[in-house]
Amino acid sequence: MTEDTTGRWRGWRTAAEDALYGPEGFYRRPEGPAGHFRTSVHASALFAGAVARLLCRVDEALGQPAGLDFVDLAAGRGELVTGVLAALPAEVAARVRAHAVELADRPEGLDPRVEWLTVPPKEITGLLFANEWLDNVPVEVAEVDPAGVPRLVLVRQDGTERLGEPVAGAEAEWLARWWPQAPEEGLRAEIGLPRDTAWASAVAGVDRGLAIAVDYTHTRDTRPPFGTLTGFREGRETAPVPDGSCDITAHVALDACAEAGEAAAHKGSALPGARLLTQRAALRALGVTGARPPLTLASTDPTAYVRALASAGEAAELTATGGLGDFGWLVQSVGIPDPLDEP
């Protein structure tokens, strides 16, 4: 962080942008996100395997093109794209153009087949997959003042807050539509407009295929009254302080993003567009169920039983109620049928 920002009052969007992605920002630190929190990608290789199966379904829907794109958006240190490439059938892997999108430098030893980018590619034919990206797109925070007026929350580098100007313009319109607040002092909301814009831009880069965003989420009828802004450091939740020492995150209004993505993806197709489902439902549709292996396997093949039992435990974590299974999946089809539809 630069010295001149230490005592300056700024909106949360600008402060978090600097804290996360500035020259000394959290996401540029050498240990990467995995050093501070555990995503589905880190929880089990089953997640990358499921994404690989999804990419194969997209490939089939596209008619097995000569070039099949896989875009890992917010790639961290390339864990997901590496796992997907390893899990693909050889015939599909030979046609895949793998892209990892991340602001940090390319990790040493990453598979040379992976193109490392700072922005998503355009003209994608295949699958764009954004795992826990939108929650780190910084947003403004609004709080209702004693007169019942929503005002922007300003913050200093040490995390001290005060109220600023009333929310106005497009941000006020977004609040009114997607997160209306009662005139009760202290109620808070995160203004998700930058996330809508970011998601629409990513979807617009897909010519044909599928775009998926996976994140903590809430919908218009379940918005938390005091917002969700928080921090993570070394595996523990902490106060959000915009000094580069911690992750700063907030749950995503995926319903608002879905509408923005629909508009970006509409290219004259009458095929299904955006829908929301839980990670539990999505992974089950891709064969990750958490079912325990039959006990008979323990006597006929003990080694296989132990492996299957471990896999079932990992699957249970990925689909758990109250945990990773409650994540939202925003699924946006572009010119193909929804490959997550149950047969």
JSON list of N, CA, C and O in Angstrom, two decimals, residues 182-203:
[
{"chain": "A", "resi": 182, "resn": "ALA", "atom": "N", "xyz": [-34.97, -0.83, 4.03]},
{"chain": "A", "resi": 182, "resn": "ALA", "atom": "CA", "xyz": [-35.93, -0.11, 4.87]},
{"chain": "A", "resi": 182, "resn": "ALA", "atom": "C", "xyz": [-35.22, 1.12, 5.46]},
{"chain": "A", "resi": 182, "resn": "ALA", "atom": "O", "xyz": [-34.00, 1.11, 5.63]},
{"chain": "A", "resi": 183, "resn": "PRO", "atom": "N", "xyz": [-35.96, 2.18, 5.79]},
{"chain": "A", "resi": 183, "resn": "PRO", "atom": "CA", "xyz": [-35.33, 3.40, 6.35]},
{"chain": "A", "resi": 183, "resn": "PRO", "atom": "C", "xyz": [-34.97, 3.22, 7.83]},
{"chain": "A", "resi": 183, "resn": "PRO", "atom": "O", "xyz": [-35.42, 3.96, 8.69]},
{"chain": "A", "resi": 184, "resn": "GLU", "atom": "N", "xyz": [-34.14, 2.21, 8.10]},
{"chain": "A", "resi": 184, "resn": "GLU", "atom": "CA", "xyz": [-33.78, 1.87, 9.47]},
{"chain": "A", "resi": 184, "resn": "GLU", "atom": "C", "xyz": [-32.28, 2.06, 9.65]},
{"chain": "A", "resi": 184, "resn": "GLU", "atom": "O", "xyz": [-31.48, 1.44, 8.94]},
{"chain": "A", "resi": 185, "resn": "GLU", "atom": "N", "xyz": [-31.90, 2.88, 10.59]},
{"chain": "A", "resi": 185, "resn": "GLU", "atom": "CA", "xyz": [-30.49, 3.22, 10.78]},
{"chain": "A", "resi": 185, "resn": "GLU", "atom": "C", "xyz": [-29.63, 1.97, 10.97]},
{"chain": "A", "resi": 185, "resn": "GLU", "atom": "O", "xyz": [-29.99, 1.07, 11.72]},
{"chain": "A", "resi": 186, "resn": "GLY", "atom": "N", "xyz": [-28.50, 1.94, 10.27]},
{"chain": "A", "resi": 186, "resn": "GLY", "atom": "CA", "xyz": [-27.54, 0.86, 10.44]},
{"chain": "A", "resi": 186, "resn": "GLY", "atom": "C", "xyz": [-27.64, -0.27, 9.45]},
{"chain": "A", "resi": 186, "resn": "GLY", "atom": "O", "xyz": [-26.71, -1.09, 9.35]},
{"chain": "A", "resi": 187, "resn": "LEU", "atom": "N", "xyz": [-28.75, -0.36, 8.70]},
{"chain": "A", "resi": 187, "resn": "LEU", "atom": "CA", "xyz": [-28.86, -1.41, 7.69]},
{"chain": "A", "resi": 187, "resn": "LEU", "atom": "C", "xyz": [-27.82, -1.17, 6.61]},
{"chain": "A", "resi": 187, "resn": "LEU", "atom": "O", "xyz": [-27.55, -0.04, 6.21]},
{"chain": "A", "resi": 188, "resn": "ARG", "atom": "N", "xyz": [-27.22, -2.27, 6.13]},
{"chain": "A", "resi": 188, "resn": "ARG", "atom": "CA", "xyz": [-26.14, -2.15, 5.15]},
{"chain": "A", "resi": 188, "resn": "ARG", "atom": "C", "xyz": [-26.41, -3.02, 3.92]},
{"chain": "A", "resi": 188, "resn": "ARG", "atom": "O", "xyz": [-27.16, -4.00, 4.00]},
{"chain": "A", "resi": 189, "resn": "ALA", "atom": "N", "xyz": [-25.77, -2.64, 2.82]},
{"chain": "A", "resi": 189, "resn": "ALA", "atom": "CA", "xyz": [-25.89, -3.40, 1.58]},
{"chain": "A", "resi": 189, "resn": "ALA", "atom": "C", "xyz": [-24.60, -3.21, 0.78]},
{"chain": "A", "resi": 189, "resn": "ALA", "atom": "O", "xyz": [-23.92, -2.19, 0.91]},
{"chain": "A", "resi": 190, "resn": "GLU", "atom": "N", "xyz": [-24.29, -4.20, -0.03]},
{"chain": "A", "resi": 190, "resn": "GLU", "atom": "CA", "xyz": [-23.19, -4.08, -0.98]},
{"chain": "A", "resi": 190, "resn": "GLU", "atom": "C", "xyz": [-23.78, -3.85, -2.37]},
{"chain": "A", "resi": 190, "resn": "GLU", "atom": "O", "xyz": [-24.65, -4.60, -2.81]},
{"chain": "A", "resi": 191, "resn": "ILE", "atom": "N", "xyz": [-23.31, -2.81, -3.04]},
{"chain": "A", "resi": 191, "resn": "ILE", "atom": "CA", "xyz": [-23.89, -2.39, -4.33]},
{"chain": "A", "resi": 191, "resn": "ILE", "atom": "C", "xyz": [-23.19, -3.17, -5.44]},
{"chain": "A", "resi": 191, "resn": "ILE", "atom": "O", "xyz": [-22.07, -2.86, -5.83]},
{"chain": "A", "resi": 192, "resn": "GLY", "atom": "N", "xyz": [-23.87, -4.19, -5.97]},
{"chain": "A", "resi": 192, "resn": "GLY", "atom": "CA", "xyz": [-23.24, -5.15, -6.86]},
{"chain": "A", "resi": 192, "resn": "GLY", "atom": "C", "xyz": [-23.09, -4.75, -8.31]},
{"chain": "A", "resi": 192, "resn": "GLY", "atom": "O", "xyz": [-22.74, -5.59, -9.14]},
{"chain": "A", "resi": 193, "resn": "LEU", "atom": "N", "xyz": [-23.30, -3.49, -8.64]},
{"chain": "A", "resi": 193, "resn": "LEU", "atom": "CA", "xyz": [-23.24, -3.05, -10.03]},
{"chain": "A", "resi": 193, "resn": "LEU", "atom": "C", "xyz": [-21.92, -3.41, -10.72]},
{"chain": "A", "resi": 193, "resn": "LEU", "atom": "O", "xyz": [-21.93, -3.87, -11.87]},
{"chain": "A", "resi": 194, "resn": "PRO", "atom": "N", "xyz": [-20.74, -3.22, -10.10]},
{"chain": "A", "resi": 194, "resn": "PRO", "atom": "CA", "xyz": [-19.49, -3.60, -10.78]},
{"chain": "A", "resi": 194, "resn": "PRO", "atom": "C", "xyz": [-19.42, -5.09, -11.11]},
{"chain": "A", "resi": 194, "resn": "PRO", "atom": "O", "xyz": [-18.79, -5.48, -12.10]},
{"chain": "A", "resi": 195, "resn": "ARG", "atom": "N", "xyz": [-20.04, -5.92, -10.30]},
{"chain": "A", "resi": 195, "resn": "ARG", "atom": "CA", "xyz": [-20.04, -7.35, -10.57]},
{"chain": "A", "resi": 195, "resn": "ARG", "atom": "C", "xyz": [-20.93, -7.68, -11.76]},
{"chain": "A", "resi": 195, "resn": "ARG", "atom": "O", "xyz": [-20.58, -8.53, -12.59]},
{"chain": "A", "resi": 196, "resn": "ASP", "atom": "N", "xyz": [-22.07, -7.01, -11.86]},
{"chain": "A", "resi": 196, "resn": "ASP", "atom": "CA", "xyz": [-22.93, -7.20, -13.03]},
{"chain": "A", "resi": 196, "resn": "ASP", "atom": "C", "xyz": [-22.16, -6.85, -14.30]},
{"chain": "A", "resi": 196, "resn": "ASP", "atom": "O", "xyz": [-22.20, -7.58, -15.30]},
{"chain": "A", "resi": 197, "resn": "THR", "atom": "N", "xyz": [-21.45, -5.73, -14.26]},
{"chain": "A", "resi": 197, "resn": "THR", "atom": "CA", "xyz": [-20.69, -5.27, -15.42]},
{"chain": "A", "resi": 197, "resn": "THR", "atom": "C", "xyz": [-19.57, -6.25, -15.76]},
{"chain": "A", "resi": 197, "resn": "THR", "atom": "O", "xyz": [-19.33, -6.58, -16.93]},
{"chain": "A", "resi": 198, "resn": "ALA", "atom": "N", "xyz": [-18.85, -6.72, -14.72]},
{"chain": "A", "resi": 198, "resn": "ALA", "atom": "CA", "xyz": [-17.75, -7.65, -14.94]},
{"chain": "A", "resi": 198, "resn": "ALA", "atom": "C", "xyz": [-18.24, -8.96, -15.54]},
{"chain": "A", "resi": 198, "resn": "ALA", "atom": "O", "xyz": [-17.64, -9.51, -16.47]},
{"chain": "A", "resi": 199, "resn": "TRP", "atom": "N", "xyz": [-19.36, -9.47, -15.01]},
{"chain": "A", "resi": 199, "resn": "TRP", "atom": "CA", "xyz": [-19.89, -10.73, -15.51]},
{"chain": "A", "resi": 199, "resn": "TRP", "atom": "C", "xyz": [-20.40, -10.57, -16.95]},
{"chain": "A", "resi": 199, "resn": "TRP", "atom": "O", "xyz": [-20.16, -11.43, -17.80]},
{"chain": "A", "resi": 200, "resn": "ALA", "atom": "N", "xyz": [-21.10, -9.49, -17.23]},
{"chain": "A", "resi": 200, "resn": "ALA", "atom": "CA", "xyz": [-21.59, -9.25, -18.59]},
{"chain": "A", "resi": 200, "resn": "ALA", "atom": "C", "xyz": [-20.43, -9.19, -19.57]},
{"chain": "A", "resi": 200, "resn": "ALA", "atom": "O", "xyz": [-20.52, -9.72, -20.69]},
{"chain": "A", "resi": 201, "resn": "SER", "atom": "N", "xyz": [-19.33, -8.55, -19.17]},
{"chain": "A", "resi": 201, "resn": "SER", "atom": "CA", "xyz": [-18.16, -8.46, -20.05]},
{"chain": "A", "resi": 201, "resn": "SER", "atom": "C", "xyz": [-17.56, -9.84, -20.30]},
{"chain": "A", "resi": 201, "resn": "SER", "atom": "O", "xyz": [-17.17, -10.16, -21.44]},
{"chain": "A", "resi": 202, "resn": "ALA", "atom": "N", "xyz": [-17.48, -10.68, -19.27]},
{"chain": "A", "resi": 202, "resn": "ALA", "atom": "CA", "xyz": [-16.93, -12.02, -19.44]},
{"chain": "A", "resi": 202, "resn": "ALA", "atom": "C", "xyz": [-17.82, -12.86, -20.35]},
{"chain": "A", "resi": 202, "resn": "ALA", "atom": "O", "xyz": [-17.34, -13.55, -21.25]},
{"chain": "A", "resi": 203, "resn": "VAL", "atom": "N", "xyz": [-19.13, -12.80, -20.14]},
{"chain": "A", "resi": 203, "resn": "VAL", "atom": "CA", "xyz": [-20.07, -13.57, -20.95]},
{"chain": "A", "resi": 203, "resn": "VAL", "atom": "C", "xyz": [-20.04, -13.11, -22.41]},
{"chain": "A", "resi": 203, "resn": "VAL", "atom": "O", "xyz": [-20.13, -13.92, -23.34]}
]
